[in-house]
CSV table of C-alpha atoms in Angstrom, one decimal:
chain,number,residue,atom,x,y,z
A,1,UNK,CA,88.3,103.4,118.0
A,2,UNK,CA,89.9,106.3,116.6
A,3,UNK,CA,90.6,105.8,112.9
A,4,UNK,CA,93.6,107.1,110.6
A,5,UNK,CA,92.7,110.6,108.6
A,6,UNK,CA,93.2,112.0,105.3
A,7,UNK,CA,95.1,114.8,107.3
A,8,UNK,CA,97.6,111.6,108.5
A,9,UNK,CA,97.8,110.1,104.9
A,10,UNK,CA,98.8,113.7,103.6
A,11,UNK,CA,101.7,114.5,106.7
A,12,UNK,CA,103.0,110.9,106.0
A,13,UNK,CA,103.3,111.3,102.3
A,14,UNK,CA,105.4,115.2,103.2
A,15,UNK,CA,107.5,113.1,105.3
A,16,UNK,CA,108.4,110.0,103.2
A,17,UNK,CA,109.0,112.0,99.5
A,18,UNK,CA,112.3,112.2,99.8
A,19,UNK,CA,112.7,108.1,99.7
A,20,UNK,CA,109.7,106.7,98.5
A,21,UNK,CA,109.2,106.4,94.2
A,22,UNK,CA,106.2,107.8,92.9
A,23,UNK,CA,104.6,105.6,90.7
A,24,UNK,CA,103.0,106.3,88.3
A,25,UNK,CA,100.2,105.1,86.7
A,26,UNK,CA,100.2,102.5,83.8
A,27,UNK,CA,97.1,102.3,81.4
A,28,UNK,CA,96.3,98.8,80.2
A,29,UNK,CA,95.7,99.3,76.5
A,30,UNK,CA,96.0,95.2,76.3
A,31,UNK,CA,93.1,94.4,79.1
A,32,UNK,CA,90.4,91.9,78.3
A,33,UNK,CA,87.4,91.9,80.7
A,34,UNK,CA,84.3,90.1,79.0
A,35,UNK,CA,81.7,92.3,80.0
A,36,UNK,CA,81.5,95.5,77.7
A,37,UNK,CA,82.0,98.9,78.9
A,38,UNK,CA,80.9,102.1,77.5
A,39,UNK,CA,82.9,104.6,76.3
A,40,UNK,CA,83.1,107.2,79.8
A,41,UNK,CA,83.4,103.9,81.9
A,42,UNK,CA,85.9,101.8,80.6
A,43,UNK,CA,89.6,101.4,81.1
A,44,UNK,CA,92.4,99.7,83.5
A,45,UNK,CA,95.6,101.4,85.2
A,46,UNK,CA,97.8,99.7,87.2
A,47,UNK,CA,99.5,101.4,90.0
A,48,UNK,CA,102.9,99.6,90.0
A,49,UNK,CA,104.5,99.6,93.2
A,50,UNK,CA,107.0,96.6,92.6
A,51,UNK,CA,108.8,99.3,91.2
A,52,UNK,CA,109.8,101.1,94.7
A,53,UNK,CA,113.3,100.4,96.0
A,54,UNK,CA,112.7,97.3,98.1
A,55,UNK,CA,110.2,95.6,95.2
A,56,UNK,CA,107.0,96.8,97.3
A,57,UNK,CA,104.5,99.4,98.5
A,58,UNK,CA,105.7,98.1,102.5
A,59,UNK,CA,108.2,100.9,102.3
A,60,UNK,CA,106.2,103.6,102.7
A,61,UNK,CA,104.7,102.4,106.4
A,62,UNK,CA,108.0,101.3,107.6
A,63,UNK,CA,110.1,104.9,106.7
A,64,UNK,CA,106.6,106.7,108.0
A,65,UNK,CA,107.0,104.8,111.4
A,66,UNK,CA,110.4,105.2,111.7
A,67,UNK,CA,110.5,108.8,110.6
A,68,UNK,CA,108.0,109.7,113.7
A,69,UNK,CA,110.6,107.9,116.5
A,70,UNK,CA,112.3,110.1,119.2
A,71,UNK,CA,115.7,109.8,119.5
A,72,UNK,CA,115.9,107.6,122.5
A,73,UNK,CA,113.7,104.9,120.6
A,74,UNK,CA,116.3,104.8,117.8
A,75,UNK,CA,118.6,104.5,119.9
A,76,UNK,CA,117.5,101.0,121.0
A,77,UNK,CA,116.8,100.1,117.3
A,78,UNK,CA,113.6,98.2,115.6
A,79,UNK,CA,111.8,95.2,115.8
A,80,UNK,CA,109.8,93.1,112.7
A,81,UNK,CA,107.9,90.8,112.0
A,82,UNK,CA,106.9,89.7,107.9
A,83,UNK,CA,107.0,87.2,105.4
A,84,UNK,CA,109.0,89.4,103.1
A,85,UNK,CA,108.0,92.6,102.1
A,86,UNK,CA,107.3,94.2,105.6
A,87,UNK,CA,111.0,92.7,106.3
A,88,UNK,CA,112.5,94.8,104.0
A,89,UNK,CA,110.8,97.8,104.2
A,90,UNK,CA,111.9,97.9,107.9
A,91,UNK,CA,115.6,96.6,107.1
A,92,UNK,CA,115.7,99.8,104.4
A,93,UNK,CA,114.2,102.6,106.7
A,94,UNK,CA,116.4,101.3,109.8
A,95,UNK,CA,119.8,101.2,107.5
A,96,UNK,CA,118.6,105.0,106.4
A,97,UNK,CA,118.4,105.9,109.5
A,98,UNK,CA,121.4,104.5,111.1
A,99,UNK,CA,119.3,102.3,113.5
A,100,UNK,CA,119.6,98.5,114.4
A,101,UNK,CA,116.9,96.4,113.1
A,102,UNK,CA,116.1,92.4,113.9
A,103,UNK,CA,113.5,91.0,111.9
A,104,UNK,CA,111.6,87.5,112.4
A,105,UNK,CA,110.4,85.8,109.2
A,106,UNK,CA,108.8,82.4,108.6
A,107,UNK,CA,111.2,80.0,107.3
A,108,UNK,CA,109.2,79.4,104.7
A,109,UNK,CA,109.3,82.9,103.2
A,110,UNK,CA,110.5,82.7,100.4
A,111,UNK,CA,114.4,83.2,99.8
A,112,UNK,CA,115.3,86.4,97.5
A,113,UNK,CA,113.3,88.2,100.4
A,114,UNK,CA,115.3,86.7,103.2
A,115,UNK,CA,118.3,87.9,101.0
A,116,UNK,CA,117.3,91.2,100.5
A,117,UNK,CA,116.3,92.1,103.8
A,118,UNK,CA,120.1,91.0,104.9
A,119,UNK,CA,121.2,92.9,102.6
A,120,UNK,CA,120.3,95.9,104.0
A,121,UNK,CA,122.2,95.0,107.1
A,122,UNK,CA,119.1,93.6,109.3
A,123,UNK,CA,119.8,90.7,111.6
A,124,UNK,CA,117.3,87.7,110.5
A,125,UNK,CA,115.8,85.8,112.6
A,126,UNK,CA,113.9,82.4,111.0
A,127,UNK,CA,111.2,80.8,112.9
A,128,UNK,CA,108.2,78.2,112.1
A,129,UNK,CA,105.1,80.1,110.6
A,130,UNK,CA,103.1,80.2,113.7
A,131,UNK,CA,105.9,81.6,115.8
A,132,UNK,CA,107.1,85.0,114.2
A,133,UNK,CA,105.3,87.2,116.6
A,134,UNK,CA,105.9,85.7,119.7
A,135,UNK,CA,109.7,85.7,119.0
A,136,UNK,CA,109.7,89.1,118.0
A,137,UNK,CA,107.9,90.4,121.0
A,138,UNK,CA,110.5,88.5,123.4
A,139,UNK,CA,113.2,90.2,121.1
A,140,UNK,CA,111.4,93.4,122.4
A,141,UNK,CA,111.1,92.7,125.6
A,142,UNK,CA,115.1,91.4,125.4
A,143,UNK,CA,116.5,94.3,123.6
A,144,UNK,CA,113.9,96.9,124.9
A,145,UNK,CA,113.3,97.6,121.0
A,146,UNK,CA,110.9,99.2,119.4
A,147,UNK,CA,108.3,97.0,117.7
A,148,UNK,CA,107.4,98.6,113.9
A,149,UNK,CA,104.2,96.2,112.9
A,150,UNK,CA,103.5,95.0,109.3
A,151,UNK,CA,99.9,96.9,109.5
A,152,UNK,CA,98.5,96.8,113.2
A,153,UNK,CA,100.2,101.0,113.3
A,154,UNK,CA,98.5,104.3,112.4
A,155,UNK,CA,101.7,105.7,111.4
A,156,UNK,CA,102.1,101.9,109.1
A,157,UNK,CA,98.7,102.9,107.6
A,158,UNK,CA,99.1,106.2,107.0
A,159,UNK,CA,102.6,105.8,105.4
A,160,UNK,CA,100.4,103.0,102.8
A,161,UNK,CA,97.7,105.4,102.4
A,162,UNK,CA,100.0,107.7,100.4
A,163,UNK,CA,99.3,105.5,97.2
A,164,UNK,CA,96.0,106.7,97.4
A,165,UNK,CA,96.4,110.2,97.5
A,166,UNK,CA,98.8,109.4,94.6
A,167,UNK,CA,96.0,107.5,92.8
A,168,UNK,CA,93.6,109.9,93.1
A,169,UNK,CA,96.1,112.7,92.2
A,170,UNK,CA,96.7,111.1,88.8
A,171,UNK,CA,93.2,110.2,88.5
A,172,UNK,CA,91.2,112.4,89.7
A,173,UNK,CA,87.6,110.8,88.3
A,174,UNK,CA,88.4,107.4,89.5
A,175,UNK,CA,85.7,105.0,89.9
A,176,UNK,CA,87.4,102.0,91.3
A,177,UNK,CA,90.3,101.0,93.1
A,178,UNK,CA,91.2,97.2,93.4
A,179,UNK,CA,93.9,96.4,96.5
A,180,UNK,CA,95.3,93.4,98.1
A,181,UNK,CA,93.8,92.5,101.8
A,182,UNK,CA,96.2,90.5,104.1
A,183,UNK,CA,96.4,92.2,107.5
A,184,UNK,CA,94.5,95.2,106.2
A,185,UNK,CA,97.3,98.1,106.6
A,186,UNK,CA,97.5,98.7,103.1
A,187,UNK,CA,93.9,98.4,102.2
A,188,UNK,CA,92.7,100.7,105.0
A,189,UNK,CA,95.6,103.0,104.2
A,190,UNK,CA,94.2,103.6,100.4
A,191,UNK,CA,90.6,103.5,101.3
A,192,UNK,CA,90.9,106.1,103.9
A,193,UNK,CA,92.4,108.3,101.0
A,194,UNK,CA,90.4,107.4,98.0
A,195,UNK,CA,86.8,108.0,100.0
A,196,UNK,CA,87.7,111.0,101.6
A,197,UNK,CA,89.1,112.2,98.5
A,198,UNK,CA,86.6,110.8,96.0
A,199,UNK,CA,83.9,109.9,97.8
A,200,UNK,CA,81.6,108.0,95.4
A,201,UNK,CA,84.6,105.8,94.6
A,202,UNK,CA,84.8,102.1,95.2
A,203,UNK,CA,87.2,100.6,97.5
A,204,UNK,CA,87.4,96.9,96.8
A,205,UNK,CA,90.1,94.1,98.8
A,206,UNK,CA,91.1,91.3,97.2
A,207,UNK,CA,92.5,88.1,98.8
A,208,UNK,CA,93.2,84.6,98.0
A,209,UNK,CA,90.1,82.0,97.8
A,210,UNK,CA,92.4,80.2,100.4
A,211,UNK,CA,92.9,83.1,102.7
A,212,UNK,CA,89.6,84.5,102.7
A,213,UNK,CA,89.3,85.4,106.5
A,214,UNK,CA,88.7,89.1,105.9
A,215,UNK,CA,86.1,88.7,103.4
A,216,UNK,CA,84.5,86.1,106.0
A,217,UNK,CA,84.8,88.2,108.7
A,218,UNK,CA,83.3,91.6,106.6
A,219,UNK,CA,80.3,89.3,105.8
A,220,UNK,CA,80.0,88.4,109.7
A,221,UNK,CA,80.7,92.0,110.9
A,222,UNK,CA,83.1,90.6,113.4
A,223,UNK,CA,86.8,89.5,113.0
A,224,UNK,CA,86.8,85.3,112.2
A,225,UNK,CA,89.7,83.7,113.0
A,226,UNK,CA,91.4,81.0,110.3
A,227,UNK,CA,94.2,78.5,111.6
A,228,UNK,CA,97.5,79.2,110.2
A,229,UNK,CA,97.9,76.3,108.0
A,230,UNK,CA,94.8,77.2,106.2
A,231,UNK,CA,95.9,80.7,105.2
A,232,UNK,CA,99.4,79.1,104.5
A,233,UNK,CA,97.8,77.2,101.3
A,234,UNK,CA,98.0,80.0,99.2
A,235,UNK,CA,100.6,80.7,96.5
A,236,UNK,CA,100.4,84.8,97.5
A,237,UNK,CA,102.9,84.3,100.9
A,238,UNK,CA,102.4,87.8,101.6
A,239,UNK,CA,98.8,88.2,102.1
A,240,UNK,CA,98.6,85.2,104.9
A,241,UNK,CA,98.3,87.4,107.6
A,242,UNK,CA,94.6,88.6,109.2
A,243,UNK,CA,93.4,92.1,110.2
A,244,UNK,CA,93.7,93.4,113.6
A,245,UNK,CA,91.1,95.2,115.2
A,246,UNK,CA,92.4,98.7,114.5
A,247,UNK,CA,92.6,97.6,110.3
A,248,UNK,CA,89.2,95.6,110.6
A,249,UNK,CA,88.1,99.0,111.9
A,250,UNK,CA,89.2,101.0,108.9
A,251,UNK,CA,88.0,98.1,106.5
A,252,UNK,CA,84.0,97.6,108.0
A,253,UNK,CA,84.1,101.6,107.5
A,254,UNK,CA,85.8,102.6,104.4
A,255,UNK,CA,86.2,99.2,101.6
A,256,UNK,CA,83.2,98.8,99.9
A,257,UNK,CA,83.8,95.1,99.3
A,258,UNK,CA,86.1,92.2,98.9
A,259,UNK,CA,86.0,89.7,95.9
A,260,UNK,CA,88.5,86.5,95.9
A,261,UNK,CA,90.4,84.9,93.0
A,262,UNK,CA,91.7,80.9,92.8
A,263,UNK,CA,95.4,79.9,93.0
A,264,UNK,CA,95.4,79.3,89.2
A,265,UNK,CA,93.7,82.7,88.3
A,266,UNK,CA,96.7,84.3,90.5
A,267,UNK,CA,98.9,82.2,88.4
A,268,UNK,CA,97.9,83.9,85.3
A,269,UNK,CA,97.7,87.0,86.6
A,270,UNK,CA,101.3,87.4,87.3
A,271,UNK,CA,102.0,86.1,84.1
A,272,UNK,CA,99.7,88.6,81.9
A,273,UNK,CA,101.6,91.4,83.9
A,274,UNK,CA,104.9,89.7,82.7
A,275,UNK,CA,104.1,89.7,78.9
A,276,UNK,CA,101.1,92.2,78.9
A,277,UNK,CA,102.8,95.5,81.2
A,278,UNK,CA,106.4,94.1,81.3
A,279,UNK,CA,105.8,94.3,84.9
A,280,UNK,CA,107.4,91.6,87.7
A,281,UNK,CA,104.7,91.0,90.2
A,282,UNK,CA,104.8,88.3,92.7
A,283,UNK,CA,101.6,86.4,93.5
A,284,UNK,CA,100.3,88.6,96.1
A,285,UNK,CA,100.6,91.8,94.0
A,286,UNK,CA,99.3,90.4,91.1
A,287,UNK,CA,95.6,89.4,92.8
A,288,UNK,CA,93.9,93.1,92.1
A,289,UNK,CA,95.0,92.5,88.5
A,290,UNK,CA,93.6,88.8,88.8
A,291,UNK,CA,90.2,90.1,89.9
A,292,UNK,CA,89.8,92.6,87.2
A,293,UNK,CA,90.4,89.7,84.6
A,294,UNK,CA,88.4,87.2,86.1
A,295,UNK,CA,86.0,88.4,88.1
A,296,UNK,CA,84.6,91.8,86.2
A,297,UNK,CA,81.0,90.8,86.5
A,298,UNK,CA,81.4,91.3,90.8
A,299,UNK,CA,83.2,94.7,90.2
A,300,UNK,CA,81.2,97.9,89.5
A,301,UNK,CA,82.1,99.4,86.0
A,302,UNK,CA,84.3,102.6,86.0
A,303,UNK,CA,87.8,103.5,85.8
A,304,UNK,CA,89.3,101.1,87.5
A,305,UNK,CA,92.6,101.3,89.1
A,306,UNK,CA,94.5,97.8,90.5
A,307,UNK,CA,97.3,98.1,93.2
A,308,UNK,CA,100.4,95.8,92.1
A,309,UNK,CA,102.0,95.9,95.8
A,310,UNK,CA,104.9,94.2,95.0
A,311,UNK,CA,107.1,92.4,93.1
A,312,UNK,CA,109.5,90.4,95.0
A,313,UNK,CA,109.0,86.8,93.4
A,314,UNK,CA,111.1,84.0,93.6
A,315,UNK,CA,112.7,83.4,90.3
A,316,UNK,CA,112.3,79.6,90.3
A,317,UNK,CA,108.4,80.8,90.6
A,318,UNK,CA,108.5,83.2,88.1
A,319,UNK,CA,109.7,81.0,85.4
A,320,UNK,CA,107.2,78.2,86.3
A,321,UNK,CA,104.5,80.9,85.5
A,322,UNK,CA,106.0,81.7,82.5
A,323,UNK,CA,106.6,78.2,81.5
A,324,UNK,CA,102.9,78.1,80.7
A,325,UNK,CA,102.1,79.2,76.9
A,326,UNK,CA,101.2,82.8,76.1
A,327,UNK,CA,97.8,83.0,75.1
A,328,UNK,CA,96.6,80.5,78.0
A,329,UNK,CA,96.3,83.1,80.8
A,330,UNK,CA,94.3,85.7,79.8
């Protein structure tokens, strides 16, 4: 299987500059690990892409796939299928380029990103969890659209990849780089950039203890299936999805590992990044951060950079989170 290249991260990040926000950076002055570091190999940054104009890092696949469409395929618009972030992403690059867009979301996603990706003038389509595919690909079929997956592309990955060349860019003698794992886009994106750019770095996924399929399936070398309803346990709705064989590719070749955290370390996660880095994160960009703070003795010591993919939380959640009394998450 032919795999995504640092020569396809680095044409995708030409081509999206003009609409995607380079973030920067953030050190973590505040961090708390319990294991002691020495002085070369300690620190914390957190590469905050809540901060890009739809909340999350999804923006950069979608307006890379769309950007490499002839004319005649915009012409019979876009197709989507996401829990959220992927929705919007797609919803933004088809409104900036003047092409229709449908997208199929669970109607469990939660609402502000049902909102948002209206509000960029898609045409929502709410289905049960198990179904969002299958209605989307009879949407194709209807429409004769163009399907835009949330990570099973090599345009997708390559356009997610661009945070690692970014990374690596701004720190160029970084050791380790911590990333959310859900259908593996995003993870194989970075990790094709960080190794080939800084090859004794580490690449490590992190997922939900209750959507651990991909950390399973590295351990088994082959993809393992889990049933909908046990990936749907988890509080982090936008890393329920499972790799495909083109992203399980790039993950068995390129992440060096993947670590999980609990629902309540998730929990506290988002809420150190609240009070700690006055950073929003929902739950599912807040699990990189979540396996620096709890689980540093599984994670090799070095500069460490985690991914906070996005930050598109529902408010009702966030001040539940918050509701808990500082001091009693970190």
């Amino acid at each position: 299987m032919e795999l995504v290249t640092l020569d396809d991260v680095r044409a995708a990040g030409a081509r999206i500059a003009s609409v995607v926000v380079r973030t920067p950076l953030l050190p973590c002055p505040w961090v708390k690990t319990g294991r002691d570091r020495s002085v070369d190999d300690r620190g914390l940054w957190l590469k905050p892409e809540n901060l890009q104009p739809i909340g999350a890092f999804k923006i950069r696949g979608a307006h890379n796939a769309i950007a490499r469409l002839d004319e005649q395929a915009r012409a019979r618009g876009v197709v989507a299928y996401s829990s959220g972030n992927h929705a919007q992403a797609v919803a933004h690059a088809a409104a900036a380029a003047g092409i229709t867009a449908h997208i199929v979301m669970p109607a469990s996603t939660p609402r502000v990103k049902v909102e948002n990706t209206r509000s960029h003038g898609a045409e929502v389509v709410l289905v049960g969890d198990d179904e969002r595919e299958a209605v989307a690909y009879e949407i194709v079929s209807e429409r004769g659209a163009v399907l835009v997956p949330p990570f099973d592309h090599p345009d997708v990955i390559a356009g997610q990849g661009t945070i690692g060349l970014e990374i690596v860019e701004d720190l160029p003698e970084v050791d380790v780089v911590l990333v959310p794992v859900s259908g593996g886009g995003l993870a194989s994106g970075v990790a094709t950039a960080v190794t080939a750019l800084r090859p004794n770095a580490k690449v490590i996924g992190v997922e939900p203890e209750l959507a651990s399929d991909a950390k399973e399936s590295l351990r088994a070398g082959k993809r393992v299936d889990w049933p909908v309803a046990d990936r749907f346990r988890t509080i982090a709705d936008g890393l329920r999805s499972q790799p495909s064989e083109l992203t399980f590719a790039h993950l068995r070749r390129r992440l060096h590992d993947i670590v999980t955290v609990t629902e309540d370390e998730i929990r506290s996660a988002v809420a150190t990044l609240a009070r700690k880095a006055r950073l929003v994160a929902e739950p599912s960009g807040a699990v990189a951060t979540a396996a620096y703070l709890f689980h540093g003795d599984e994670l090799p010591v070095g500069r460490t950079v985690a991914v906070v993919s996005g930050g598109n939380i529902d408010p009702a959640l966030l001040a539940d989170v918050l509701a808990t009394p500082a001091g009693e998450e970190d």
